[in-house]
Coordinates of C-alpha atoms in Angstrom, one line a residue:
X1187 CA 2.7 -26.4 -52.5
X1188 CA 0.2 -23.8 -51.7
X1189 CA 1.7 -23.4 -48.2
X1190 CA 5.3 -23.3 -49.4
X1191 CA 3.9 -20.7 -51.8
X1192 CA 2.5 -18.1 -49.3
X1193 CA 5.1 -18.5 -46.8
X1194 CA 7.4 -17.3 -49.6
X1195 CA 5.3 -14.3 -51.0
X1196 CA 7.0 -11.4 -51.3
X1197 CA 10.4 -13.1 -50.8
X1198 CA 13.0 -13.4 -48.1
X1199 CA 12.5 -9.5 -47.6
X1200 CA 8.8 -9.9 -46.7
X1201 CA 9.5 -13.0 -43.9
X1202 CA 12.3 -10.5 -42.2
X1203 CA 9.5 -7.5 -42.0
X1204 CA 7.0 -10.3 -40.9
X1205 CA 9.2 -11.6 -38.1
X1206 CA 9.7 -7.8 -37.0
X1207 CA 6.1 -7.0 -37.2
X1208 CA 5.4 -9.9 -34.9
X1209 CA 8.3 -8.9 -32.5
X1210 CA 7.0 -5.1 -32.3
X1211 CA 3.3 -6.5 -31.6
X1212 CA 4.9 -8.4 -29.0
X1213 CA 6.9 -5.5 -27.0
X1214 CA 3.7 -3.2 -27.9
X1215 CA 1.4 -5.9 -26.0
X1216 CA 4.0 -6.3 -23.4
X1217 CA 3.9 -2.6 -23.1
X1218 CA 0.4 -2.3 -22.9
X1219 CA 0.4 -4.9 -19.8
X1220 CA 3.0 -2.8 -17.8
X1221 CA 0.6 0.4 -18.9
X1222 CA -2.4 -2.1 -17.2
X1223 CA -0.4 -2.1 -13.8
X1224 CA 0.5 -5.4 -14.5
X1225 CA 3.5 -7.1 -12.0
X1226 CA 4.2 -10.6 -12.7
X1227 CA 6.8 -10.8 -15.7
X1228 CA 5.9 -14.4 -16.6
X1229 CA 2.3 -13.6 -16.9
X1230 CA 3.1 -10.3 -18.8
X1231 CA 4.7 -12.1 -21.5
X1232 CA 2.5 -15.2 -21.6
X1233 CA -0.6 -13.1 -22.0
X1234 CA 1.5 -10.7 -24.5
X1235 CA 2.3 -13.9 -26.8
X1236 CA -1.7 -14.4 -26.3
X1237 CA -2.6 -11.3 -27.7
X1238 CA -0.2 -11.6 -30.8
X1239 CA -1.6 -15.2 -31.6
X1240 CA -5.3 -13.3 -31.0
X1241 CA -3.9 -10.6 -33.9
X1242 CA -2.9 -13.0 -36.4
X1243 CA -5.9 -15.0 -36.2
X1244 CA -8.3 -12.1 -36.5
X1245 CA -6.1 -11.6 -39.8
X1246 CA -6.9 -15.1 -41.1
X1247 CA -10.3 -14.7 -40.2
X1248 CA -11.1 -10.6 -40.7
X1249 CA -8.0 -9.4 -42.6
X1250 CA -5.9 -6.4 -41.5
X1251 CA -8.4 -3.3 -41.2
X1252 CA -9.9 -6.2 -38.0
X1253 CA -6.5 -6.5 -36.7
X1254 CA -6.0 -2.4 -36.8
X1255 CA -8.8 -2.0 -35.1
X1256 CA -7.6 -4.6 -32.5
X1257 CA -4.4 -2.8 -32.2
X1258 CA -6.0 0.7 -31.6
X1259 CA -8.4 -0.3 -28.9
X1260 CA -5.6 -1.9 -27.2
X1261 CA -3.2 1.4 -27.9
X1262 CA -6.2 3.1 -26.6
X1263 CA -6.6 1.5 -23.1
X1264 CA -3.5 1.8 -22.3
X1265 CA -2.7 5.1 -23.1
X1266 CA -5.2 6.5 -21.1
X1267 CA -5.3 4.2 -18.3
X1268 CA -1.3 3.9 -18.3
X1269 CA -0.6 7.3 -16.3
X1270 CA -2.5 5.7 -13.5
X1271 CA -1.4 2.2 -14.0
X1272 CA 2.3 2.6 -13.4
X1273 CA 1.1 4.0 -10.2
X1274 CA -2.0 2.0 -8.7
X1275 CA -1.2 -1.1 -10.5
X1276 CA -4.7 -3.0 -11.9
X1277 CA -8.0 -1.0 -12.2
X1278 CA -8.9 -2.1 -8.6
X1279 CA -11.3 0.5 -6.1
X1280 CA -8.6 2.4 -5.8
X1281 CA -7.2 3.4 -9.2
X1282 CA -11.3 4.2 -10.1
X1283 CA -11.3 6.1 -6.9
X1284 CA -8.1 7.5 -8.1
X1285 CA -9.8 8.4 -11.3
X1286 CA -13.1 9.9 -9.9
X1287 CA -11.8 12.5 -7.3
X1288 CA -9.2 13.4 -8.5
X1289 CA -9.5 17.2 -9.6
X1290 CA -7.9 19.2 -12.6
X1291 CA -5.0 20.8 -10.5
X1292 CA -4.3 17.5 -8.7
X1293 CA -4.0 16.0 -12.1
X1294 CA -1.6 18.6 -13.2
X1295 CA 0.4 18.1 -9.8
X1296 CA 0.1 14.4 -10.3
X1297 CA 1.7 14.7 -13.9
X1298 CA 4.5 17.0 -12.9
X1299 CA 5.3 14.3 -10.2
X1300 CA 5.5 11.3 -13.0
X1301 CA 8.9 10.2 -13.1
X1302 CA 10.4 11.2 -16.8
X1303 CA 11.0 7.3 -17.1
X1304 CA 6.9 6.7 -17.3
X1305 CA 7.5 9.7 -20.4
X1306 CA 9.7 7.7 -22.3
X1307 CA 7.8 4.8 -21.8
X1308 CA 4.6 6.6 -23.5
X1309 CA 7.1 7.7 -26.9
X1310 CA 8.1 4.2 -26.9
X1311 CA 4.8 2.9 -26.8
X1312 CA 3.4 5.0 -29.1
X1313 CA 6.7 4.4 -31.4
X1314 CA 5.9 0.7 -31.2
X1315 CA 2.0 1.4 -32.1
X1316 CA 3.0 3.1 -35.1
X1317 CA 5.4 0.7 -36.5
X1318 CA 3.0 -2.4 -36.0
X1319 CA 0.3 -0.5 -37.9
X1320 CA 3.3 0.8 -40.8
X1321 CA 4.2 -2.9 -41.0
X1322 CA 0.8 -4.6 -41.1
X1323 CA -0.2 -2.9 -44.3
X1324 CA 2.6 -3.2 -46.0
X1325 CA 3.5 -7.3 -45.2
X1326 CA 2.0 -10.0 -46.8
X1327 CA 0.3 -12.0 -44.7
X1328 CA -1.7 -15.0 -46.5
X1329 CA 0.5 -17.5 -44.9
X1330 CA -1.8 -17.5 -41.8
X1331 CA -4.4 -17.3 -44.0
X1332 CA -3.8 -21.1 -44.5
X1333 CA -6.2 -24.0 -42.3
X1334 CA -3.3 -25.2 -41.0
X1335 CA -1.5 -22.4 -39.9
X1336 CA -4.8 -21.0 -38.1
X1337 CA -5.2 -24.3 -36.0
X1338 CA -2.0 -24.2 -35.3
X1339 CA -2.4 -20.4 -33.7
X1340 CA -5.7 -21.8 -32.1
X1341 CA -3.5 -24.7 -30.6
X1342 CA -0.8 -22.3 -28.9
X1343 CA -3.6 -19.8 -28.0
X1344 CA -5.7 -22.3 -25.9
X1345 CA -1.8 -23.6 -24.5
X1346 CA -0.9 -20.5 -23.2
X1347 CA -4.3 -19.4 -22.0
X1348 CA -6.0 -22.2 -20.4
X1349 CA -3.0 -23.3 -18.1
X1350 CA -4.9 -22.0 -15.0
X1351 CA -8.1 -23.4 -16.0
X1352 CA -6.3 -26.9 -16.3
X1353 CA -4.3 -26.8 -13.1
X1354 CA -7.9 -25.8 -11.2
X1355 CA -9.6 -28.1 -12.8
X1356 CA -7.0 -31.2 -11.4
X1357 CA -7.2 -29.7 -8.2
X1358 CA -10.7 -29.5 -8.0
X1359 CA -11.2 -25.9 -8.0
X1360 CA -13.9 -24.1 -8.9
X1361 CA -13.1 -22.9 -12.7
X1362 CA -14.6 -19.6 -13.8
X1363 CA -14.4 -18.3 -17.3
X1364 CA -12.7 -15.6 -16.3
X1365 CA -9.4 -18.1 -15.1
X1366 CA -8.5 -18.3 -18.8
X1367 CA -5.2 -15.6 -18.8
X1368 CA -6.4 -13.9 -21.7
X1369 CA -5.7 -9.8 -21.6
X1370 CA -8.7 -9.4 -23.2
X1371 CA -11.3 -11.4 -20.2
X1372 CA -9.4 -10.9 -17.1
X1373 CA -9.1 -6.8 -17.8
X1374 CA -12.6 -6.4 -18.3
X1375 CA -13.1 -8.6 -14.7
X1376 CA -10.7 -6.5 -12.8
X1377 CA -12.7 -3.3 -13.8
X1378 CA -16.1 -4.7 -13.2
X1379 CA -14.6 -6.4 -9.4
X1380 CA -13.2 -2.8 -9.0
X1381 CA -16.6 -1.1 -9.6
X1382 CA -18.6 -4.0 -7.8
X1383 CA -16.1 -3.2 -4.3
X1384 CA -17.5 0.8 -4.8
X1385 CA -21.2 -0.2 -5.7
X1386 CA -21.2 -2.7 -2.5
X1387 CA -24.9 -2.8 -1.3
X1388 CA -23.7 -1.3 2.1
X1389 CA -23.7 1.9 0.9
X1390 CA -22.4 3.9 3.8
X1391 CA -19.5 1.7 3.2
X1392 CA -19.1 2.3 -0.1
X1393 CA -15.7 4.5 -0.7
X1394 CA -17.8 6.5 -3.1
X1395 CA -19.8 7.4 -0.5
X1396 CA -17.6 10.9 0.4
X1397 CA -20.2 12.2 3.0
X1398 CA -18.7 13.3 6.3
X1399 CA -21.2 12.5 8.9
X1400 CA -18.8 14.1 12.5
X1401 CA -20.5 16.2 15.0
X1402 CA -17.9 18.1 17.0
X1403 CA -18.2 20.3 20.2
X1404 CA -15.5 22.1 21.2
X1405 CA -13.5 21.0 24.8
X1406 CA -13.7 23.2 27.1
X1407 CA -9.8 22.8 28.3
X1408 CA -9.0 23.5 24.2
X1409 CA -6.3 21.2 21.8
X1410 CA -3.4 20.4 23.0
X1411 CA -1.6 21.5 20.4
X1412 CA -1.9 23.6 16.9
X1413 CA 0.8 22.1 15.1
X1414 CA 0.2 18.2 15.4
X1415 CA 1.3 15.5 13.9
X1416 CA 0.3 11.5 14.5
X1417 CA 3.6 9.2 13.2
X1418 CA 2.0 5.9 12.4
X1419 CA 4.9 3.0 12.8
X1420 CA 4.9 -0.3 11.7
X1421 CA 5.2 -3.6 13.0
X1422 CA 6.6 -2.4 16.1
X1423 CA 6.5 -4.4 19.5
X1424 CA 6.5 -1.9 22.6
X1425 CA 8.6 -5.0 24.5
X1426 CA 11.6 -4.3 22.2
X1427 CA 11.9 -0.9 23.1
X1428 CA 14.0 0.2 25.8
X1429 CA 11.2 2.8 26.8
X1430 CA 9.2 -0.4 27.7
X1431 CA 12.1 -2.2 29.5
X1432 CA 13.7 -3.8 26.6
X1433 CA 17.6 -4.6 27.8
X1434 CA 19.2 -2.1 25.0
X1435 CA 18.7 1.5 24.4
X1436 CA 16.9 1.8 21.2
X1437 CA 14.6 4.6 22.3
X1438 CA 16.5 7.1 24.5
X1439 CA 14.7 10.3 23.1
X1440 CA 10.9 8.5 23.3
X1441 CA 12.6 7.7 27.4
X1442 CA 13.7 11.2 28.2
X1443 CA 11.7 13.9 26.7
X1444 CA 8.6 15.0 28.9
X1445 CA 5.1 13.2 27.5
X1446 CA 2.8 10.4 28.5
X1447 CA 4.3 7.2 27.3
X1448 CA 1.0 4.6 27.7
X1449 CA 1.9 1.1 29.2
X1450 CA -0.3 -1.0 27.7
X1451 CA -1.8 0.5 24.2
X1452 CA -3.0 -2.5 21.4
X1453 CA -3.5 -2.2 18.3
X1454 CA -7.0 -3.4 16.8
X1455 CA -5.8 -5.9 14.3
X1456 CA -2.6 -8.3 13.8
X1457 CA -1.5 -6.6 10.3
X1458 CA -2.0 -2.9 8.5
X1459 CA -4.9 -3.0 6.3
X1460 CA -7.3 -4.7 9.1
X1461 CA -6.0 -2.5 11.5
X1462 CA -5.8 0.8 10.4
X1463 CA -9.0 0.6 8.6
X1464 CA -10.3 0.3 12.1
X1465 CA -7.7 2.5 13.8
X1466 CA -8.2 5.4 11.7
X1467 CA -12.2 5.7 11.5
X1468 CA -15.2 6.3 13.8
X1469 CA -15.7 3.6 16.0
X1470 CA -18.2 0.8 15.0
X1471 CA -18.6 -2.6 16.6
X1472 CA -18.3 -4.7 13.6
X1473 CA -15.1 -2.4 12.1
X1474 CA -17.4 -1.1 9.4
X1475 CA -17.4 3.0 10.1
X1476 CA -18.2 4.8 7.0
X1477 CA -15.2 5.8 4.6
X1478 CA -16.1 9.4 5.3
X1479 CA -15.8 8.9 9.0
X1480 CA -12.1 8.8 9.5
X1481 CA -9.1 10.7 11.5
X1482 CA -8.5 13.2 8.2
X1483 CA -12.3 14.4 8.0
X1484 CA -12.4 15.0 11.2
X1485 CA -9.2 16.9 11.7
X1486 CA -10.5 19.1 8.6
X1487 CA -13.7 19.6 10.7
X1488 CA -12.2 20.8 13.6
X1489 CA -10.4 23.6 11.3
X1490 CA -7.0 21.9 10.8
X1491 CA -5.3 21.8 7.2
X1492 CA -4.4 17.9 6.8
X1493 CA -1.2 16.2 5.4
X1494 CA -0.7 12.8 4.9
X1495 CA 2.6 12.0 4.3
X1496 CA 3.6 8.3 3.5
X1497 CA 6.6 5.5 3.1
X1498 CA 4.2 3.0 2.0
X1499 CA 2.5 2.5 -1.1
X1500 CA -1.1 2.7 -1.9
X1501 CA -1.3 0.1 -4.9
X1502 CA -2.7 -3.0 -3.6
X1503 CA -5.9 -3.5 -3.3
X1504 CA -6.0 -4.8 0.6
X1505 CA -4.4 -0.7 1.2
X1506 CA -7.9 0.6 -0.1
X1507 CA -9.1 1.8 3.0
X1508 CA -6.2 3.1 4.5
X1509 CA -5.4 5.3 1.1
X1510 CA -9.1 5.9 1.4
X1511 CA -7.9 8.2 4.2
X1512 CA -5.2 10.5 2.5
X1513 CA -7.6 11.2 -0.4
X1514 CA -9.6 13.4 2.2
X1515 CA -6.3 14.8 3.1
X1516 CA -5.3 19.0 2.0
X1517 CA -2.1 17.3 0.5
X1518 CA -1.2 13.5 0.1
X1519 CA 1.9 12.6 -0.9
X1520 CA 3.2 8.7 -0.7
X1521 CA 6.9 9.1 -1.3
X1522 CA 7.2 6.0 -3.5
X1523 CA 5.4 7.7 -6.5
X1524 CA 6.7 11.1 -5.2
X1525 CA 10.3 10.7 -5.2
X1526 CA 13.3 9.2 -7.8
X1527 CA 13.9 5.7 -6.1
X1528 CA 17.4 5.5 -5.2
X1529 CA 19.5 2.7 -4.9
X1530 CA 19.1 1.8 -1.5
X1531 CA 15.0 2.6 -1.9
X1532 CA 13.0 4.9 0.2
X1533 CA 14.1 6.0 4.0
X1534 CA 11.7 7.0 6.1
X1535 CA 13.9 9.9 6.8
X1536 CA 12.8 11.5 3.5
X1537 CA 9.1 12.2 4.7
X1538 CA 10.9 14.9 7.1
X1539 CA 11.5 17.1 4.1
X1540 CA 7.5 17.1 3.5
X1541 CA 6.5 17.5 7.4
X1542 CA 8.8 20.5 7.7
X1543 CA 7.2 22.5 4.5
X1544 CA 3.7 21.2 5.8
X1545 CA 4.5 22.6 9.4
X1546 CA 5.5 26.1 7.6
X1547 CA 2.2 26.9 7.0
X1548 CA 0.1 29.6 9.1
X1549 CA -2.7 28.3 11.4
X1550 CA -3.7 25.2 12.7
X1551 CA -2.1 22.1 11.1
X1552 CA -2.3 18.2 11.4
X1553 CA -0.2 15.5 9.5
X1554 CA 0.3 12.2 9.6
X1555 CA 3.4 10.1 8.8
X1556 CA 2.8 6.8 7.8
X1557 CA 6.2 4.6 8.2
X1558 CA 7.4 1.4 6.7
X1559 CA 9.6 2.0 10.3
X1560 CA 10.3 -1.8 11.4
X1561 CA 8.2 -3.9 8.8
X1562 CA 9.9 -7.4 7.9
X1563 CA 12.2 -7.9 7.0
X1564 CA 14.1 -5.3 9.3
X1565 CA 17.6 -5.9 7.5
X1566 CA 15.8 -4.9 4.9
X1567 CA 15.4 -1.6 6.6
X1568 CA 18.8 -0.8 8.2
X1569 CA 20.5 -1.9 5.2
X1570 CA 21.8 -4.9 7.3
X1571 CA 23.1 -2.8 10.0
X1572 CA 22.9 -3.4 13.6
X1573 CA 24.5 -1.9 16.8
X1574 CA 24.3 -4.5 19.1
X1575 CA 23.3 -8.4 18.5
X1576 CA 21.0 -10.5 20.2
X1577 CA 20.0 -13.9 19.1
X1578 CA 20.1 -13.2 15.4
X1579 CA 20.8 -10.8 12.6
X1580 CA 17.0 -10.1 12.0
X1581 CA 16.3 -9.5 15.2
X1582 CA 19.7 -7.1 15.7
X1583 CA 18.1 -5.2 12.9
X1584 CA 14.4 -5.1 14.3
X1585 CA 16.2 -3.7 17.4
X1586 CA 18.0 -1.4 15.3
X1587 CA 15.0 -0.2 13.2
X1588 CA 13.4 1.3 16.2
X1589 CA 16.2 3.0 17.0
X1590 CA 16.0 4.8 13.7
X1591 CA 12.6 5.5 14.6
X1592 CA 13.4 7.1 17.2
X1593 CA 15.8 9.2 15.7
X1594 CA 13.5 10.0 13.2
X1595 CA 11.0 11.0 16.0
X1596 CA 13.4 13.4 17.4
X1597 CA 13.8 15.5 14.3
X1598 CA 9.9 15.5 13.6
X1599 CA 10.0 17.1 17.3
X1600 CA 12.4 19.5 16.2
X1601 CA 10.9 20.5 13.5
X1602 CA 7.5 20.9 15.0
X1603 CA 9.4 23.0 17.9
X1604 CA 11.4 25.3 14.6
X1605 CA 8.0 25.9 13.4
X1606 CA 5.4 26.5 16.3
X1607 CA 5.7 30.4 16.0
X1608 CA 4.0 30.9 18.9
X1609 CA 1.5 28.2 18.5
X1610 CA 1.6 25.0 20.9
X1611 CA 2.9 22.1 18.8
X1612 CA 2.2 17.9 19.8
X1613 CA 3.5 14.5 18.5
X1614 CA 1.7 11.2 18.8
X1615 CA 3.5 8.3 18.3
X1616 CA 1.8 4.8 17.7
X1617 CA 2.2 1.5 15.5
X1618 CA -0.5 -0.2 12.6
X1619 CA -0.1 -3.4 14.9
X1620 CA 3.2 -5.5 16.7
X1621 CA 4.6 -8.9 15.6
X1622 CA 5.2 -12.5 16.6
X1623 CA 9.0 -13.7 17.4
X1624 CA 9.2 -16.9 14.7
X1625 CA 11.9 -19.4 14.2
X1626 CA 13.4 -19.8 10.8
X1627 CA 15.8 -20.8 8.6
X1628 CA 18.1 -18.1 9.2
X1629 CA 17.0 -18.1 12.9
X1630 CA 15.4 -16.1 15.0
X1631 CA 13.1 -13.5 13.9
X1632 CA 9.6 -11.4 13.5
X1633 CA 6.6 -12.0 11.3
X1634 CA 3.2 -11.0 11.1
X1635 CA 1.4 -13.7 13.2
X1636 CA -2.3 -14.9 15.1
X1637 CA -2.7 -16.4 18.2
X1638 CA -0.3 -14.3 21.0
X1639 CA -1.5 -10.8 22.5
X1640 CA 2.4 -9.9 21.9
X1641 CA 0.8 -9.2 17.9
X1642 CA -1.0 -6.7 19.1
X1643 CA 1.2 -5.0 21.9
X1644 CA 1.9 -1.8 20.5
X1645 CA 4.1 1.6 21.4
X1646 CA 1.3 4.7 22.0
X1647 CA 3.6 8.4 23.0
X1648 CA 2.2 11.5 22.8
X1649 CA 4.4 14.5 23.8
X1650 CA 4.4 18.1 22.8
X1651 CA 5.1 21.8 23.9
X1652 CA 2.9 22.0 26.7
X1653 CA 4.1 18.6 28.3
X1654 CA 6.8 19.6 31.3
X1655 CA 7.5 16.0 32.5
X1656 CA 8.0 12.3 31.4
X1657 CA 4.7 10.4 32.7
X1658 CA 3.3 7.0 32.2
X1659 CA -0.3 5.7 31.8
X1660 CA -0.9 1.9 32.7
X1661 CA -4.6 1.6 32.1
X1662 CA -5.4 0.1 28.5
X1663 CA -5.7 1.6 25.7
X1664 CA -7.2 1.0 22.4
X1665 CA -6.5 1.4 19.1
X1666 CA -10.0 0.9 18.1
X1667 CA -10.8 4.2 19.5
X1668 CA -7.6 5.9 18.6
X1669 CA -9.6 8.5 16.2
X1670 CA -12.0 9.4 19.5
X1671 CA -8.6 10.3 21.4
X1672 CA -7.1 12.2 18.4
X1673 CA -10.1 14.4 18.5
X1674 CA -9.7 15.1 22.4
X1675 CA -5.6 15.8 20.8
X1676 CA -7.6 18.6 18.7
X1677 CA -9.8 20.3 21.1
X1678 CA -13.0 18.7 19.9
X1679 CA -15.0 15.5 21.3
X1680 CA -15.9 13.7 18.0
X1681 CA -19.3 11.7 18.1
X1682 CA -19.9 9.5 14.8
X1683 CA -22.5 7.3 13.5
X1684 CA -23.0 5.1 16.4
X1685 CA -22.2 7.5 19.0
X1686 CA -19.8 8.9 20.9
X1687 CA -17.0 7.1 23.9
X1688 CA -16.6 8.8 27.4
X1689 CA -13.1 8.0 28.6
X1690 CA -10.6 10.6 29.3
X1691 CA -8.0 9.5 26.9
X1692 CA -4.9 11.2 28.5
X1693 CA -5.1 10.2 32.2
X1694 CA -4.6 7.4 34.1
X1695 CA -8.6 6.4 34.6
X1696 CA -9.7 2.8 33.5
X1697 CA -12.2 3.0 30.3
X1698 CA -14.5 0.6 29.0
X1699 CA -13.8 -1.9 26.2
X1700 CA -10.4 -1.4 25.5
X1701 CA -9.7 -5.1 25.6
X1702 CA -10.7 -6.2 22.0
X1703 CA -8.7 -7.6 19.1
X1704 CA -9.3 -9.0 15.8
X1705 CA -7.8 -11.3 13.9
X1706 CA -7.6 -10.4 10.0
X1707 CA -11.1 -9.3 9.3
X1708 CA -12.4 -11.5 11.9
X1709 CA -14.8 -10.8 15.0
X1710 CA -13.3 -8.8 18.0
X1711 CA -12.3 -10.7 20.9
X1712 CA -10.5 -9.9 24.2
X1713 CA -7.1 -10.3 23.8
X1714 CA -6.7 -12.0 27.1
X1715 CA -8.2 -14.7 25.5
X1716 CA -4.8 -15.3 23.6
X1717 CA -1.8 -16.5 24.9
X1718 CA 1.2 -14.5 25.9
X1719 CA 5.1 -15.1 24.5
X1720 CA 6.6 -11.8 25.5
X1721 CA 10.8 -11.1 24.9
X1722 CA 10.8 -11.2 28.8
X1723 CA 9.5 -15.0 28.4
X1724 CA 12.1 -15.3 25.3
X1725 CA 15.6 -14.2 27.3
X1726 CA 14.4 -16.4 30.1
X1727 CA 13.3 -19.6 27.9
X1728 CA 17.0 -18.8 25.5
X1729 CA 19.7 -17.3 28.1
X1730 CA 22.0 -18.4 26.1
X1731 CA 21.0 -15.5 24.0
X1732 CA 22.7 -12.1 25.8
X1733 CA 23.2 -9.2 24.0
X1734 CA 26.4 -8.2 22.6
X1735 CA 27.4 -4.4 22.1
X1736 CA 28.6 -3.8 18.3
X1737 CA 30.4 -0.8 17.1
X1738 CA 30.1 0.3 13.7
X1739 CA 28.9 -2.9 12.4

């Protein structure tokens, strides 16, 4: 009777404005999760039901001023935190990083670059804040006031919280208390494992550590070029490009225009974040070079103003040291947060815009373009468009891809050239790491892959104003040193923490320890050690696969 009696209080009016209180909590939590950089929907709103169960039993327990005060910490999180959230995702490293060195007139640049959408967001948020708090003091709520009701809540709280901890414990997993997918215990942990990756007891390695430890000396033959600017590519195999001998023309500008195009460059690692976190620092044996050590700080050193300019996004927690980079940059700019997305997403072909306002400036100037260039799924990045097939769609579009790139290369060149105003301009071209042909469901195609030098069998071009013929180095070259060979690009011979490395970068002369390759995070081996599965060993082990010319397709 008693139950029937507070379920009814205040009439049919009061269980309408109760059922809307309880939907507004819920949007306002699942707001509040988006704010949190949260992606997975099905674990936004399972943890959003969470919280509202949470809200009504700290009503049965506390009464409403406990629950208000629930509701403004939570309103107060993710207000603050939200401007950052819908762009690095979770607190990880790199939103606190994001947070820390981030100064006032980047803020302001970084606000006027929000998309309006993240605006309307914050009124509806707030709007939804407001209306939960109207609501809960002016609804009766004894109903969950009753024993049965609050086990109840307890009984769908533990169901939609402990699912992890259940399926880990079947499985035999470790279970740690912070497995139960409450809001409210993993936010807390993603901070404090955010704080504990910047804290790490290697403290040069800490990406709070900002100091800049380069010694340059000036070469006496000078930089090859004022204007500069490295293009970083993805996933590209140099065997697929006709520059390399690939049976299509994918790459005529990279074959034609005068520059050094180097036969046998590797990349260090088999996938971006282990490679370029390698690739794009001071050389250490282990792949551990200081944060402040890297190709930006040393550019800055040597008197450039830096750009980094980028078709990837920054958000995940394995990109740390690689966005670790741009933040020593004069200007960052990641497109992705930068830009309205379109339809079709973002083109490569939209960084051009932000190299040619870079190259504007007076002086001496060095960029880098980071590409999403060839990364699978290539259909993905022609739009499924091809110009000529061979053995699959995927693989047509991979092919295709680099032609893009190539294009894209060609106006960067012309840009540079528009620009130079008297200075001497340079472009190097190289990829984060190559790719493994697979065998799939749809056919053939490319994937990130271990176990086959081909992974790691990258493009390397540099050319440039003061290049008067097309050249070709065949002595190895590593990416693990690519920073060393930037700085003789600059002018300036770069010696880091461990030292420096003798090897004239730019001519054909054999140099020590260019062999090594890692797989993941693992140790460096030589990559002869790995097999070999090249196209050349593809078209002869398939010849039923011949390429077909495609027009307008």
């Amino acid at each position: 009777m008693h139950f029937k009696k507070t379920l009814f209080q205040g009439g049919s009016k009061n269980i309408i404005l109760v059922v809307l209180f309880v939907v507004l909590l819920l949007f306002m939590f699942v707001e509040a999760r988006y704010f949190w950089g949260y992606q997975n929907t099905s674990r936004i709103l399972r943890e959003s039901l969470s919280s509202v169960l949470i809200a009504l039993l700290l009503f049965s327990f506390f009464g409403k001023r406990f629950v208000a005060g629930y509701l403004g910490l939570i309103f107060a999180v993710a207000f603050l935190y939200g401007i950052i959230g819908r762009t690095y995702g979770l607190p990880d490293q790199n939103a606190i990083v994001a947070f820390l060195y981030t100064d006032s007139h980047e803020a302001m640049e970084y606000f006027l670059r929000v998309p309006p959408s993240v605006y309307l967001e914050y009124f509806v948020f707030v709007l939804l804040f407001t209306l939960s708090c109207y609501l809960l003091f002016k609804i009766k709520l004894d109903f969950f006031k009753n024993r049965w009701v609050k086990g109840g809540l307890f009984c769908l709280l533990v169901m939609f919280s402990s699912s992890t901890v259940v399926r880990y414990a079947l499985s035999g997993h470790e279970v740690r208390f912070r497995d139960i997918r409450l809001t409210e215990i993993t936010l807390p942990a993603y901070i404090y494992d955010g704080f504990a990756k910047i804290t790490e007891d290697d403290k040069e390695r800490s990406i709070l550590n900002r100091e800049v430890s380069w010694k340059l000396s000036e070469k006496e033959e000078g930089p090859q070029c004022d204007l500069c600017v490295l293009v970083m590519g993805e996933s590209v195999r140099s065997d697929f490009m006709g520059a390399y001998g690939a049976p299509w023309d994918n790459t005529l500008w990279m074959s034609s225009v005068p520059g050094k195009l180097f036969m046998n460059a590797i990349s260090s690692a088999n996938a971006t974040a282990p490679s370029l976190s390698v690739s794009l620092y001071s050389y250490h044996p282990d792949g551990r070079s200081p944060f402040g050590d890297n190709v930006i700080s040393l550019a800055k050193k040597a008197g450039y103003f830096t750009g980094w300019y980028s078709n990837q996004g920054r958000t995940s927690e394995h990109d740390s040291p690689i966005s670790q980079v741009a933040s020593y940059a004069d200007e960052a700019v990641f497109i992705r947060e930068s830009l309205p997305k379109s339809i079709d997403g973002y083109s490569d072909f939209d960084l051009v815009d932000f190299v040619d306002r870079a190259a504007s400036r007076k002086g001496k100037v060095f960029l880098v373009v980071h590409l999403v260039g060839s990364h699978p799924s290539a259909c993905l990045r022609t739009k499924g468009k091809y110009d000529e097939f061979f053995a699959s769609k995927e693989l047509s579009c991979y092919i295709k891809s680099i032609r893009n790139t190539d294009q894209l290369l060609k106006e960067i060149s012309q840009v540079l050239a528009r620009h130079a105003s008297g200075r001497s301009w340079g472009l190097m071209y190289t990829s984060d790491h190559a790719v493994n042909l697979v065998e799939g469901l749809d056919g053939w195609a490319v994937s990130h892959g271990v176990g086959y030098q081909d992974a790691y069998k990258v493009p390397l071009f540099v050319t440039g104003s003061k290049y008067k013929k097309h050249q070709f180095v065949s002595s190895q070259r590593s990416a693990r040193f690519l920073t060393y060979m930037i700085g003789d690009w600059l002018g300036v011979k770069a010696v880091g923490k461990i030292g420096s490395v003798n090897c004239d970068w730019f001519s054909d002369v054999v140099c020590e320890d260019q062999n090594k390759v890692r797989m993941g995070y693992g140790e460096f081996i030589p990559i002869e050690s790995l097999k070999s599965y090249s196209l050349r060993d593809f078209i002869k082990e398939h010849p039923e696969y011949s390429v077909t010319e495609i027009n307008n397709k």
